[in-house]
Tab-separated table of C-alpha atoms in Angstrom:
chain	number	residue	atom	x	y	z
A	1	UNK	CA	-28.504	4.628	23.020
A	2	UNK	CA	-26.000	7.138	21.507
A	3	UNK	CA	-23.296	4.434	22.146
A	4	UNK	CA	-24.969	1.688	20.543
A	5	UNK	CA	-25.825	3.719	17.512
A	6	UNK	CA	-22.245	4.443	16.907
A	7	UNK	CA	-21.183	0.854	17.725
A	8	UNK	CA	-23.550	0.428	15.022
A	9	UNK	CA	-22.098	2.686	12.635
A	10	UNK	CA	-18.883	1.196	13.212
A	11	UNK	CA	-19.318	-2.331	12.512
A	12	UNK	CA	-21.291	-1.411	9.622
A	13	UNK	CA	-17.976	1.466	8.078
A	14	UNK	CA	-16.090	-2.038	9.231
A	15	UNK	CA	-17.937	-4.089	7.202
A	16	UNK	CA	-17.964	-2.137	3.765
A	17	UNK	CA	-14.277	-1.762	4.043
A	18	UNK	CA	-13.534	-5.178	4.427
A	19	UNK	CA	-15.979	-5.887	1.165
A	20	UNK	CA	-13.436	-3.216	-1.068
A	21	UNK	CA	-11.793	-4.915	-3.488
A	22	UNK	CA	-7.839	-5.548	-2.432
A	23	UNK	CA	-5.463	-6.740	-4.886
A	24	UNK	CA	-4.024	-10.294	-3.800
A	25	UNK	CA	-0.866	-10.869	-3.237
A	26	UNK	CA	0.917	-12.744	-6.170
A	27	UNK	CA	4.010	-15.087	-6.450
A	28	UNK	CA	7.211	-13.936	-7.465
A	29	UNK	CA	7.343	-15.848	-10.536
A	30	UNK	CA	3.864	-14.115	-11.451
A	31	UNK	CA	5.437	-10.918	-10.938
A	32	UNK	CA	8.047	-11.534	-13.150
A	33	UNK	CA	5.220	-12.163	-15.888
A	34	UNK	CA	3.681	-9.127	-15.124
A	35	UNK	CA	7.270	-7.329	-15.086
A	36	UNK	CA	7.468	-8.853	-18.504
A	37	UNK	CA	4.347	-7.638	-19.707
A	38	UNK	CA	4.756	-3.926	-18.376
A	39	UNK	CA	8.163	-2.796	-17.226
A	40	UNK	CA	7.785	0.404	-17.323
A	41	UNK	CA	5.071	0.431	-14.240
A	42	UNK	CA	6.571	-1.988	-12.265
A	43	UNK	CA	10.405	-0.987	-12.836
A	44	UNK	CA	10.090	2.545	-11.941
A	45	UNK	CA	10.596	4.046	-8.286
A	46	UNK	CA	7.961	6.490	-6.636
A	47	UNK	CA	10.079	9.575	-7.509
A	48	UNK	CA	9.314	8.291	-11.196
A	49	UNK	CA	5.540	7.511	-10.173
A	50	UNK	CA	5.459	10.822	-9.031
A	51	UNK	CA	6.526	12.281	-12.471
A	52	UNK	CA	4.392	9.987	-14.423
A	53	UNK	CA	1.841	11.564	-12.059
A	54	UNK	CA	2.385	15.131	-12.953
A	55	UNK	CA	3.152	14.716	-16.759
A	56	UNK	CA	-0.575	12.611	-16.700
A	57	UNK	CA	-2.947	15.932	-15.030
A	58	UNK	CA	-0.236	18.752	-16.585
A	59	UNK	CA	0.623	16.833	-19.864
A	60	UNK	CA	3.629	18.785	-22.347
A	61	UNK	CA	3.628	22.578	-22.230
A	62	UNK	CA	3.622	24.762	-25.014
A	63	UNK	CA	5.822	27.498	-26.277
A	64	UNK	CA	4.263	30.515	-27.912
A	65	UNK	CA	7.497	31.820	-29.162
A	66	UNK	CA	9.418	28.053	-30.621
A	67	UNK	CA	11.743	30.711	-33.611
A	68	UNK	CA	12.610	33.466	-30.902
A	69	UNK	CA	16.236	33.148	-30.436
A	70	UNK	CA	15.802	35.093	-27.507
A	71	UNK	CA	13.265	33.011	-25.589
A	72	UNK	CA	14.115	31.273	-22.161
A	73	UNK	CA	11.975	28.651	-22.571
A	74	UNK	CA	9.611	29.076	-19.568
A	75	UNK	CA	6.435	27.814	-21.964
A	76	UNK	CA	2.853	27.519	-20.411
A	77	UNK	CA	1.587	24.493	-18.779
A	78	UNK	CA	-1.826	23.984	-18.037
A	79	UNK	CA	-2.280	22.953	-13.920
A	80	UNK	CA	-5.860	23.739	-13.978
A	81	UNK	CA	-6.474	19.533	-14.011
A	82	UNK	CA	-3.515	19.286	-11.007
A	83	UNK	CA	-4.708	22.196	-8.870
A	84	UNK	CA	-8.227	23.453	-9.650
A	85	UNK	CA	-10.496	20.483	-10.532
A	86	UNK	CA	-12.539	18.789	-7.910
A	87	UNK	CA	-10.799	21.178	-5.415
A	88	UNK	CA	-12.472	22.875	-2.572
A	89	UNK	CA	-9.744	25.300	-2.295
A	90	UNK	CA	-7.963	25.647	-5.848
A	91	UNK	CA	-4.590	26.431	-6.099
A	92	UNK	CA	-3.776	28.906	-9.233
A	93	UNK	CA	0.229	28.325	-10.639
A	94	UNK	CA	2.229	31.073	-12.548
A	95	UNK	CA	4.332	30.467	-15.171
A	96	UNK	CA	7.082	30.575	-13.160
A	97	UNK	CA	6.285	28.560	-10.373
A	98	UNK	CA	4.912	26.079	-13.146
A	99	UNK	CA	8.068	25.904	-14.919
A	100	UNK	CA	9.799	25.351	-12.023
A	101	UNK	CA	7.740	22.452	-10.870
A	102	UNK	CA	8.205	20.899	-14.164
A	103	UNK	CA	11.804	21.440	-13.765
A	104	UNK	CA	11.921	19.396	-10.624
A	105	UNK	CA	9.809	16.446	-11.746
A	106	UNK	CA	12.045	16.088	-14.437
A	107	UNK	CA	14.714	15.917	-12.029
A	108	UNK	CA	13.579	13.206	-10.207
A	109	UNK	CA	13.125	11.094	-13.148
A	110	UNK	CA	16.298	10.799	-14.164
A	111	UNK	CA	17.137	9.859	-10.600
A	112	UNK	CA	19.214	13.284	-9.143
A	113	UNK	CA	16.977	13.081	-5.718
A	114	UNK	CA	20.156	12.987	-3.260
A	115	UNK	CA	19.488	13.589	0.134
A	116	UNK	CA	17.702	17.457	-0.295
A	117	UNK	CA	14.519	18.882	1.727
A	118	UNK	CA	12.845	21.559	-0.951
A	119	UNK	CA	11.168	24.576	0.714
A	120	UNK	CA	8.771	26.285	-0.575
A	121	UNK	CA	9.137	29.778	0.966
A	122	UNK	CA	6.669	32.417	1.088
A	123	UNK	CA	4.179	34.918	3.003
A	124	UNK	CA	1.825	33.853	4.966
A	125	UNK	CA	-1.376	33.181	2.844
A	126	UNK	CA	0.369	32.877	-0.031
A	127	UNK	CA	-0.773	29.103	-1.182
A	128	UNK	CA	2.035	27.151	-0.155
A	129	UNK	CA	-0.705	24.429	2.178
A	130	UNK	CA	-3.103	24.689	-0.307
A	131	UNK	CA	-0.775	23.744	-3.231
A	132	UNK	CA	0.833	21.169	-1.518
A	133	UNK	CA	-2.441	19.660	-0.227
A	134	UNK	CA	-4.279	19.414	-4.085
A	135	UNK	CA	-0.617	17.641	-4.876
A	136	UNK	CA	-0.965	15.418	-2.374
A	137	UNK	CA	-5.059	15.096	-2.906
A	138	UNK	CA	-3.579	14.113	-7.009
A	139	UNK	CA	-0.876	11.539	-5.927
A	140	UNK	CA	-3.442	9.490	-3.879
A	141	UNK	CA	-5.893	9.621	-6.652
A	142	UNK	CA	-3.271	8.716	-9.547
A	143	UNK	CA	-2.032	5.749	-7.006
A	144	UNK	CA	-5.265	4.628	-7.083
A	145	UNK	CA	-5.300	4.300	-10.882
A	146	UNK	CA	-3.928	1.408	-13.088
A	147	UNK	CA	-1.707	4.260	-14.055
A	148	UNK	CA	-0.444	4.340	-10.335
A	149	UNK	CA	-0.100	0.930	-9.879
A	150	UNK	CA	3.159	-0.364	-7.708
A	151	UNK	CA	4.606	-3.714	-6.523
A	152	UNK	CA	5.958	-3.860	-2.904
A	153	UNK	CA	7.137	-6.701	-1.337
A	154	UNK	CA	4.997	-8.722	1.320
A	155	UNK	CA	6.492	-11.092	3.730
A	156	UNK	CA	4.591	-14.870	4.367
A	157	UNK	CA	5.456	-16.399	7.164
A	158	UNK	CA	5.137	-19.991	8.491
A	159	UNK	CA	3.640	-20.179	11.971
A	160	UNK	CA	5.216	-22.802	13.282
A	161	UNK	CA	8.620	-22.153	12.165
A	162	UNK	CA	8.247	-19.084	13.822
A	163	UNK	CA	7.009	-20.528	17.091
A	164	UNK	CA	9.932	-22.767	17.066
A	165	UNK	CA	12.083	-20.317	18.301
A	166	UNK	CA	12.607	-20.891	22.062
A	167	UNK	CA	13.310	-17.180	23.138
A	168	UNK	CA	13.062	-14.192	20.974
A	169	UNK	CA	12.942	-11.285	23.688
A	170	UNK	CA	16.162	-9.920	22.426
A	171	UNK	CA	14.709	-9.540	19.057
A	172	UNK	CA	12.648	-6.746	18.385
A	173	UNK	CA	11.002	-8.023	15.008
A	174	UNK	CA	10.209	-11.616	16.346
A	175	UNK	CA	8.425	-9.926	19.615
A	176	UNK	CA	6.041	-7.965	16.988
A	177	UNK	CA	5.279	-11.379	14.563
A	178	UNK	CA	4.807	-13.044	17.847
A	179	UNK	CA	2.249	-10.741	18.925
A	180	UNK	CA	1.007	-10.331	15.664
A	181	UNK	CA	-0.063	-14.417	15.438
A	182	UNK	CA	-1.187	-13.903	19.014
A	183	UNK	CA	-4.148	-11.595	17.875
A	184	UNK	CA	-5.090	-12.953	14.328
A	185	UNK	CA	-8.176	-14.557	13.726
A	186	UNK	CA	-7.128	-18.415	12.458
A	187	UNK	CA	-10.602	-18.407	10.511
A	188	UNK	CA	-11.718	-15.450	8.245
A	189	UNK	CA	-15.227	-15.514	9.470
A	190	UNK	CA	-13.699	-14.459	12.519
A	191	UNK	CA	-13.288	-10.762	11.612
A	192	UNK	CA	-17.272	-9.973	11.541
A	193	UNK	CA	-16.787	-10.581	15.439
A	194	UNK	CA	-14.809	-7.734	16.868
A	195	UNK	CA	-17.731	-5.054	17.163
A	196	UNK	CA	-16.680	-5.019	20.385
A	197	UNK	CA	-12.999	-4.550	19.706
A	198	UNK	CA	-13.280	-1.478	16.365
A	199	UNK	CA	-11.213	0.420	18.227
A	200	UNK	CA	-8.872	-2.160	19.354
A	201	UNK	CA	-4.659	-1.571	18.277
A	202	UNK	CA	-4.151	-5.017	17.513
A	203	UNK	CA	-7.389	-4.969	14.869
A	204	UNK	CA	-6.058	-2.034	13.372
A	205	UNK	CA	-3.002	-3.160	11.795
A	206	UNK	CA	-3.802	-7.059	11.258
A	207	UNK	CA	-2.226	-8.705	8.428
A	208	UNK	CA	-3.521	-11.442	6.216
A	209	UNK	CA	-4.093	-14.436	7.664
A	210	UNK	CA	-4.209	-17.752	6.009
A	211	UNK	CA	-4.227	-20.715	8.434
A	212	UNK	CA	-0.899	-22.027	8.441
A	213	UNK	CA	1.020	-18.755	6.752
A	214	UNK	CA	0.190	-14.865	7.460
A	215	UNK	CA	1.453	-11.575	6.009
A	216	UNK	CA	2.807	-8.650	6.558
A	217	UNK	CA	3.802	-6.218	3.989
A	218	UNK	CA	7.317	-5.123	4.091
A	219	UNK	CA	7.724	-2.036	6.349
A	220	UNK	CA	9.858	-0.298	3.743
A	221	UNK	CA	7.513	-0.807	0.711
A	222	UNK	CA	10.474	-2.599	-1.072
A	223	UNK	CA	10.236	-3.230	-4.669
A	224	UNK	CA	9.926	-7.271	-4.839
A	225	UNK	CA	12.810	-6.791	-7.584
A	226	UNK	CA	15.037	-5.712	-4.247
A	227	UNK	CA	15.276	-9.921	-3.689
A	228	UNK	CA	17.584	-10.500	-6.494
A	229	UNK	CA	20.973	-9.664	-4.999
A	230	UNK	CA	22.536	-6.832	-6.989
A	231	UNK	CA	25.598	-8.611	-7.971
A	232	UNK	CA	23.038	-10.981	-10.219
A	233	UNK	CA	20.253	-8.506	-11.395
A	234	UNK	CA	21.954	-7.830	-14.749
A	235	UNK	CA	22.552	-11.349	-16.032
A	236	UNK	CA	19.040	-12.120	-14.333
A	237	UNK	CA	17.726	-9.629	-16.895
Protein backbone atom coordinates (compact mmCIF):
# COMPACT_ATOMS: atom_id res chain seq x y z
CA UNK A 1 0.00 0.00 0.00
CA UNK A 2 2.85 2.32 1.16
CA UNK A 3 4.49 1.60 -2.27
CA UNK A 4 1.66 2.39 -4.34
CA UNK A 5 0.96 5.58 -2.50
CA UNK A 6 4.35 6.85 -3.28
CA UNK A 7 4.22 5.55 -6.88
CA UNK A 8 1.34 7.73 -6.68
CA UNK A 9 2.96 10.69 -5.45
CA UNK A 10 5.48 10.34 -7.97
CA UNK A 11 3.69 10.29 -11.12
CA UNK A 12 1.61 12.97 -9.86
CA UNK A 13 5.32 15.51 -8.67
CA UNK A 14 6.04 14.02 -12.47
CA UNK A 15 3.21 15.32 -13.88
CA UNK A 16 3.14 19.02 -12.49
CA UNK A 17 6.70 19.38 -13.52
CA UNK A 18 6.25 18.48 -16.89
CA UNK A 19 3.08 21.14 -16.99
CA UNK A 20 5.87 24.20 -15.77
CA UNK A 21 6.25 26.48 -18.24
CA UNK A 22 9.86 25.94 -20.21
CA UNK A 23 11.08 28.46 -22.50
CA UNK A 24 11.37 26.96 -26.18
CA UNK A 25 14.16 26.78 -27.85
CA UNK A 26 14.50 29.55 -30.59
CA UNK A 27 16.43 29.85 -33.96
CA UNK A 28 19.54 31.54 -34.24
CA UNK A 29 18.34 34.18 -36.41
CA UNK A 30 15.59 34.87 -33.59
CA UNK A 31 18.26 35.21 -31.21
CA UNK A 32 19.95 37.64 -33.03
CA UNK A 33 16.57 39.74 -32.84
CA UNK A 34 16.41 39.34 -29.38
CA UNK A 35 20.32 40.19 -29.10
CA UNK A 36 19.24 43.25 -30.98
CA UNK A 37 16.57 44.17 -28.81
CA UNK A 38 18.54 43.63 -25.41
CA UNK A 39 22.28 43.25 -25.54
CA UNK A 40 23.05 43.88 -22.48
CA UNK A 41 21.24 40.48 -21.05
CA UNK A 42 22.17 38.34 -23.61
CA UNK A 43 25.89 39.67 -24.23
CA UNK A 44 27.04 39.41 -20.77
CA UNK A 45 28.81 36.23 -19.16
CA UNK A 46 27.62 34.68 -15.71
CA UNK A 47 30.45 36.43 -13.80
CA UNK A 48 28.52 39.65 -15.12
CA UNK A 49 25.03 37.94 -14.27
CA UNK A 50 26.36 37.44 -11.07
CA UNK A 51 27.12 41.21 -10.54
CA UNK A 52 23.96 42.35 -12.06
CA UNK A 53 22.69 39.96 -9.36
CA UNK A 54 24.26 41.58 -6.40
CA UNK A 55 24.00 45.32 -7.52
CA UNK A 56 19.88 44.30 -8.02
CA UNK A 57 19.24 42.94 -3.87
CA UNK A 58 22.38 45.39 -2.50
CA UNK A 59 21.79 48.34 -4.98
CA UNK A 60 24.69 51.57 -4.63
CA UNK A 61 26.06 52.17 -1.14
CA UNK A 62 26.24 55.28 0.54
CA UNK A 63 28.94 57.36 2.06
CA UNK A 64 28.24 59.27 5.23
CA UNK A 65 31.38 61.22 5.04
CA UNK A 66 31.50 62.22 0.68
CA UNK A 67 33.92 65.98 1.88
CA UNK A 68 36.26 64.00 4.39
CA UNK A 69 39.55 64.04 2.77
CA UNK A 70 40.46 61.49 5.06
CA UNK A 71 37.82 58.86 4.34
CA UNK A 72 38.70 55.33 2.83
CA UNK A 73 35.74 54.91 1.20
CA UNK A 74 34.37 51.72 2.84
CA UNK A 75 30.52 53.32 2.62
CA UNK A 76 27.48 51.21 3.90
CA UNK A 77 25.61 48.87 1.80
CA UNK A 78 22.47 47.54 2.73
CA UNK A 79 22.56 43.28 2.44
CA UNK A 80 19.57 42.94 4.52
CA UNK A 81 17.51 42.09 0.90
CA UNK A 82 20.76 39.57 -0.11
CA UNK A 83 21.15 37.86 3.26
CA UNK A 84 18.22 38.32 5.67
CA UNK A 85 14.92 38.27 3.71
CA UNK A 86 13.01 35.10 3.25
CA UNK A 87 15.97 33.39 5.07
CA UNK A 88 15.65 30.70 7.59
CA UNK A 89 19.05 31.30 8.81
CA UNK A 90 20.04 35.08 8.03
CA UNK A 91 23.34 35.99 7.43
CA UNK A 92 24.30 39.62 9.02
CA UNK A 93 27.44 41.48 6.79
CA UNK A 94 29.83 44.16 8.32
CA UNK A 95 30.98 46.91 6.65
CA UNK A 96 33.95 45.40 5.93
CA UNK A 97 33.10 42.19 4.72
CA UNK A 98 30.39 44.21 2.64
CA UNK A 99 32.83 46.38 1.07
CA UNK A 100 34.82 43.73 0.24
CA UNK A 101 32.16 41.75 -1.50
CA UNK A 102 31.34 44.73 -3.48
CA UNK A 103 34.90 44.99 -4.32
CA UNK A 104 34.95 41.58 -5.87
CA UNK A 105 31.74 41.79 -7.89
CA UNK A 106 33.08 44.67 -9.39
CA UNK A 107 35.96 42.71 -10.29
CA UNK A 108 34.36 40.26 -12.13
CA UNK A 109 32.58 42.65 -14.23
CA UNK A 110 35.15 44.07 -15.83
CA UNK A 111 36.33 40.56 -16.60
CA UNK A 112 39.74 40.10 -14.09
CA UNK A 113 38.36 36.40 -13.02
CA UNK A 114 41.74 34.48 -14.03
CA UNK A 115 42.06 31.20 -12.83
CA UNK A 116 41.71 32.07 -8.65
CA UNK A 117 39.74 29.89 -5.89
CA UNK A 118 38.60 32.74 -3.11
CA UNK A 119 38.49 31.43 0.50
CA UNK A 120 36.63 32.64 2.83
CA UNK A 121 38.53 31.85 6.07
CA UNK A 122 37.24 31.85 9.45
CA UNK A 123 36.26 30.08 12.92
CA UNK A 124 34.15 27.62 13.07
CA UNK A 125 30.55 29.07 13.43
CA UNK A 126 31.42 32.06 12.15
CA UNK A 127 28.80 32.30 8.99
CA UNK A 128 30.89 31.36 6.25
CA UNK A 129 27.92 28.17 5.07
CA UNK A 130 25.30 30.27 5.94
CA UNK A 131 26.47 33.28 3.84
CA UNK A 132 27.39 31.38 1.07
CA UNK A 133 24.15 29.35 1.09
CA UNK A 134 21.57 32.77 1.11
CA UNK A 135 24.11 33.76 -2.01
CA UNK A 136 23.54 30.86 -3.62
CA UNK A 137 19.58 30.69 -2.41
CA UNK A 138 19.72 34.72 -4.36
CA UNK A 139 21.50 33.59 -7.62
CA UNK A 140 18.87 30.83 -8.28
CA UNK A 141 16.10 33.17 -7.55
CA UNK A 142 17.55 36.21 -9.72
CA UNK A 143 18.17 33.38 -12.61
CA UNK A 144 14.81 32.75 -12.41
CA UNK A 145 13.86 36.37 -13.15
CA UNK A 146 13.63 38.18 -16.58
CA UNK A 147 16.45 39.99 -14.93
CA UNK A 148 18.42 36.59 -14.90
CA UNK A 149 17.62 35.56 -18.11
CA UNK A 150 20.59 33.71 -20.28
CA UNK A 151 20.98 32.15 -23.77
CA UNK A 152 22.93 28.81 -24.00
CA UNK A 153 23.33 26.94 -26.87
CA UNK A 154 21.22 23.66 -27.59
CA UNK A 155 22.26 21.10 -30.05
CA UNK A 156 19.33 19.49 -32.71
CA UNK A 157 20.17 16.62 -34.12
CA UNK A 158 18.89 14.61 -37.13
CA UNK A 159 18.19 10.97 -36.33
CA UNK A 160 18.98 9.44 -39.18
CA UNK A 161 22.07 11.17 -40.02
CA UNK A 162 23.17 10.08 -36.87
CA UNK A 163 22.22 6.45 -37.33
CA UNK A 164 24.09 6.50 -40.51
CA UNK A 165 27.17 6.09 -38.94
CA UNK A 166 28.24 2.41 -39.23
CA UNK A 167 30.42 2.17 -35.97
CA UNK A 168 30.80 4.79 -33.39
CA UNK A 169 32.29 2.68 -30.36
CA UNK A 170 35.44 4.65 -30.49
CA UNK A 171 33.53 7.77 -29.98
CA UNK A 172 32.50 8.64 -26.71
CA UNK A 173 29.84 11.42 -27.65
CA UNK A 174 28.13 9.33 -30.48
CA UNK A 175 27.79 6.20 -27.86
CA UNK A 176 25.76 8.76 -25.46
CA UNK A 177 23.34 10.35 -28.58
CA UNK A 178 23.02 6.78 -29.54
CA UNK A 179 21.73 5.78 -26.33
CA UNK A 180 20.05 8.83 -25.86
CA UNK A 181 17.59 8.12 -29.22
CA UNK A 182 17.50 4.57 -27.90
CA UNK A 183 15.37 5.66 -24.79
CA UNK A 184 13.29 8.71 -26.09
CA UNK A 185 9.78 8.52 -26.45
CA UNK A 186 9.10 9.18 -30.53
CA UNK A 187 5.53 10.55 -29.42
CA UNK A 188 5.08 13.13 -26.55
CA UNK A 189 2.12 11.39 -25.13
CA UNK A 190 4.53 8.87 -24.39
CA UNK A 191 6.02 10.50 -21.26
CA UNK A 192 2.65 10.11 -19.02
CA UNK A 193 3.70 6.29 -19.31
CA UNK A 194 6.81 5.74 -17.29
CA UNK A 195 5.16 5.51 -13.68
CA UNK A 196 6.81 2.55 -13.67
CA UNK A 197 10.19 3.86 -14.73
CA UNK A 198 10.31 7.63 -12.20
CA UNK A 199 13.26 6.50 -11.03
CA UNK A 200 14.72 5.28 -14.16
CA UNK A 201 18.54 7.07 -15.36
CA UNK A 202 17.62 7.25 -18.80
CA UNK A 203 14.13 9.33 -17.83
CA UNK A 204 16.06 11.53 -15.82
CA UNK A 205 18.11 13.32 -18.21
CA UNK A 206 15.89 12.99 -21.54
CA UNK A 207 16.15 15.66 -23.98
CA UNK A 208 13.54 17.10 -26.25
CA UNK A 209 12.26 15.05 -28.61
CA UNK A 210 10.64 16.01 -31.80
CA UNK A 211 10.08 13.10 -34.22
CA UNK A 212 12.66 13.35 -36.70
CA UNK A 213 15.20 15.90 -34.63
CA UNK A 214 15.97 15.81 -30.66
CA UNK A 215 17.98 18.03 -28.30
CA UNK A 216 20.36 18.25 -26.07
CA UNK A 217 21.58 21.36 -24.53
CA UNK A 218 25.20 22.00 -24.86
CA UNK A 219 27.14 20.45 -21.92
CA UNK A 220 29.14 23.63 -21.45
CA UNK A 221 26.18 26.12 -21.37
CA UNK A 222 27.87 27.96 -24.35
CA UNK A 223 26.67 31.30 -25.26
CA UNK A 224 24.93 30.66 -28.87
CA UNK A 225 27.14 33.85 -29.85
CA UNK A 226 30.26 31.15 -29.32
CA UNK A 227 29.11 29.86 -33.21
CA UNK A 228 30.41 32.83 -34.95
CA UNK A 229 34.11 32.05 -35.31
CA UNK A 230 36.12 34.75 -33.54
CA UNK A 231 38.07 35.83 -36.46
CA UNK A 232 34.43 37.18 -37.91
CA UNK A 233 32.52 38.36 -34.72
CA UNK A 234 33.60 42.00 -35.14
CA UNK A 235 32.63 42.68 -38.74
CA UNK A 236 29.51 40.35 -37.91
CA UNK A 237 28.65 43.10 -35.42
Amino acid sequence: MAVHKIKKAMHYLNQRLSQLEQPATIPFDKFLEVLAAKPHTVVRNVFQVFHDMIKTYVGEGVDEYPDDPESIHYVHYDCSRLFVQGSDHPFFADRLFANRLISLIEALKRGAQQNKIYIFEGPPGCGKSTFLNNLLKKFEEYANTENGLRFETVWRFDRKILASFPEHGDIPLLEKLSQLVNNVPQDASQFDKVENNLHSADYMEVPYSTGDYFEVPCPSHDNPLLMIPKPHRRMFF
